[in-house]
Amino acid sequence: MPRSTLPFVSCAVTDGNLGTGQNPGSAKATAKKVVEAIEGNASRERD
């Protein structure tokens, strides 16, 4: 799993239905990944 070597640097990952951020500095990146996952699921349901 990727990790940031510096404290409080953004590091967010997704794997399937799971999305997580390493620390509070990752909140924005984690939220973006969650939105991307939701939008991806919604577009697949419409097809």
GROMACS .gro file of N, CA and C in nm:
model
  141
    1MET      N    1   0.085  -0.118   0.000
    1MET     CA    2   0.000   0.000   0.000
    1MET      C    3   0.089   0.124   0.000
    2PRO      N    4   0.058   0.222  -0.085
    2PRO     CA    5   0.139   0.343  -0.088
    2PRO      C    6   0.128   0.419   0.042
    3ARG      N    7   0.240   0.478   0.082
    3ARG     CA    8   0.242   0.561   0.202
    3ARG      C    9   0.326   0.684   0.175
    4SER      N   10   0.288   0.793   0.234
    4SER     CA   11   0.369   0.913   0.228
    4SER      C   12   0.478   0.900   0.334
    5THR      N   13   0.598   0.940   0.300
    5THR     CA   14   0.707   0.932   0.397
    5THR      C   15   0.714   1.056   0.485
    6LEU      N   16   0.650   1.164   0.445
    6LEU     CA   17   0.648   1.286   0.524
    6LEU      C   18   0.519   1.293   0.605
    7PRO      N   19   0.525   1.345   0.727
    7PRO     CA   20   0.403   1.352   0.808
    7PRO      C   21   0.301   1.451   0.750
    8PHE      N   22   0.177   1.410   0.751
    8PHE     CA   23   0.062   1.491   0.711
    8PHE      C   24   0.065   1.536   0.566
    9VAL      N   25   0.128   1.458   0.481
    9VAL     CA   26   0.122   1.480   0.337
    9VAL      C   27   0.008   1.393   0.285
   10SER      N   28  -0.067   1.446   0.190
   10SER     CA   29  -0.183   1.375   0.139
   10SER      C   30  -0.146   1.242   0.073
   11CYS      N   31  -0.219   1.138   0.112
   11CYS     CA   32  -0.203   1.006   0.050
   11CYS      C   33  -0.338   0.935   0.062
   12ALA      N   34  -0.408   0.922  -0.051
   12ALA     CA   35  -0.539   0.857  -0.053
   12ALA      C   36  -0.538   0.747  -0.158
   13VAL      N   37  -0.603   0.635  -0.126
   13VAL     CA   38  -0.608   0.523  -0.219
   13VAL      C   39  -0.749   0.463  -0.220
   14THR      N   40  -0.781   0.397  -0.330
   14THR     CA   41  -0.905   0.320  -0.337
   14THR      C   42  -0.871   0.181  -0.389
   15ASP      N   43  -0.950   0.086  -0.345
   15ASP     CA   44  -0.937  -0.052  -0.391
   15ASP      C   45  -1.076  -0.111  -0.391
   16GLY      N   46  -1.133  -0.124  -0.509
   16GLY     CA   47  -1.270  -0.173  -0.516
   16GLY      C   48  -1.365  -0.073  -0.453
   17ASN      N   49  -1.442  -0.119  -0.356
   17ASN     CA   50  -1.538  -0.032  -0.287
   17ASN      C   51  -1.479   0.038  -0.166
   18LEU      N   52  -1.353   0.018  -0.138
   18LEU     CA   53  -1.289   0.075  -0.020
   18LEU      C   54  -1.203   0.194  -0.058
   19GLY      N   55  -1.221   0.305   0.011
   19GLY     CA   56  -1.137   0.422  -0.008
   19GLY      C   57  -1.089   0.470   0.128
   20THR      N   58  -0.963   0.512   0.135
   20THR     CA   59  -0.909   0.556   0.263
   20THR      C   60  -0.800   0.659   0.243
   21GLY      N   61  -0.780   0.740   0.346
   21GLY     CA   62  -0.672   0.839   0.347
   21GLY      C   63  -0.581   0.811   0.464
   22GLN      N   64  -0.455   0.850   0.450
   22GLN     CA   65  -0.355   0.819   0.552
   22GLN      C   66  -0.369   0.904   0.677
   23ASN      N   67  -0.414   1.029   0.661
   23ASN     CA   68  -0.416   1.122   0.774
   23ASN      C   69  -0.514   1.236   0.744
   24PRO      N   70  -0.532   1.332   0.836
   24PRO     CA   71  -0.625   1.441   0.811
   24PRO      C   72  -0.590   1.524   0.687
   25GLY      N   73  -0.463   1.530   0.651
   25GLY     CA   74  -0.422   1.603   0.532
   25GLY      C   75  -0.470   1.538   0.404
   26SER      N   76  -0.521   1.417   0.413
   26SER     CA   77  -0.569   1.342   0.296
   26SER      C   78  -0.719   1.356   0.275
   27ALA      N   79  -0.786   1.435   0.356
   27ALA     CA   80  -0.933   1.443   0.350
   27ALA      C   81  -0.984   1.484   0.213
   28LYS      N   82  -0.925   1.587   0.153
   28LYS     CA   83  -0.973   1.635   0.023
   28LYS      C   84  -0.950   1.530  -0.086
   29ALA      N   85  -0.832   1.470  -0.089
   29ALA     CA   86  -0.802   1.368  -0.190
   29ALA      C   87  -0.891   1.246  -0.172
   30THR      N   88  -0.918   1.208  -0.047
   30THR     CA   89  -1.004   1.094  -0.020
   30THR      C   90  -1.147   1.123  -0.067
   31ALA      N   91  -1.196   1.244  -0.038
   31ALA     CA   92  -1.330   1.282  -0.082
   31ALA      C   93  -1.342   1.279  -0.233
   32LYS      N   94  -1.239   1.326  -0.304
   32LYS     CA   95  -1.241   1.324  -0.450
   32LYS      C   96  -1.248   1.181  -0.502
   33LYS      N   97  -1.174   1.091  -0.441
   33LYS     CA   98  -1.175   0.951  -0.484
   33LYS      C   99  -1.311   0.887  -0.458
   34VAL      N  100  -1.374   0.922  -0.347
   34VAL     CA  101  -1.507   0.868  -0.317
   34VAL      C  102  -1.608   0.918  -0.420
   35VAL      N  103  -1.603   1.048  -0.453
   35VAL     CA  104  -1.694   1.104  -0.553
   35VAL      C  105  -1.672   1.036  -0.688
   36GLU      N  106  -1.546   1.017  -0.727
   36GLU     CA  107  -1.517   0.949  -0.854
   36GLU      C  108  -1.574   0.808  -0.855
   37ALA      N  109  -1.563   0.738  -0.743
   37ALA     CA  110  -1.616   0.601  -0.735
   37ALA      C  111  -1.768   0.601  -0.747
   38ILE      N  112  -1.833   0.696  -0.680
   38ILE     CA  113  -1.979   0.705  -0.686
   38ILE      C  114  -2.024   0.738  -0.827
   39GLU      N  115  -1.957   0.835  -0.890
   39GLU     CA  116  -1.993   0.872  -1.028
   39GLU      C  117  -1.970   0.755  -1.123
   40GLY      N  118  -1.865   0.679  -1.103
   40GLY     CA  119  -1.838   0.562  -1.187
   40GLY      C  120  -1.945   0.457  -1.171
   41ASN      N  121  -1.989   0.433  -1.048
   41ASN     CA  122  -2.096   0.335  -1.024
   41ASN      C  123  -2.227   0.382  -1.084
   42ALA      N  124  -2.256   0.511  -1.075
   42ALA     CA  125  -2.381   0.564  -1.129
   42ALA      C  126  -2.384   0.552  -1.281
   43SER      N  127  -2.272   0.579  -1.347
   43SER     CA  128  -2.271   0.570  -1.493
   43SER      C  129  -2.284   0.425  -1.539
   44ARG      N  130  -2.230   0.331  -1.465
   44ARG     CA  131  -2.244   0.189  -1.501
   44ARG      C  132  -2.388   0.143  -1.484
   45GLU      N  133  -2.459   0.196  -1.384
   45GLU     CA  134  -2.598   0.157  -1.362
   45GLU      C  135  -2.688   0.211  -1.472
   46ARG      N  136  -2.654   0.326  -1.530
   46ARG     CA  137  -2.735   0.385  -1.637
   46ARG      C  138  -2.718   0.311  -1.768
   47ASP      N  139  -2.604   0.248  -1.789
   47ASP     CA  140  -2.577   0.178  -1.917
   47ASP      C  141  -2.653   0.050  -1.930
   0.00000   0.00000   0.00000
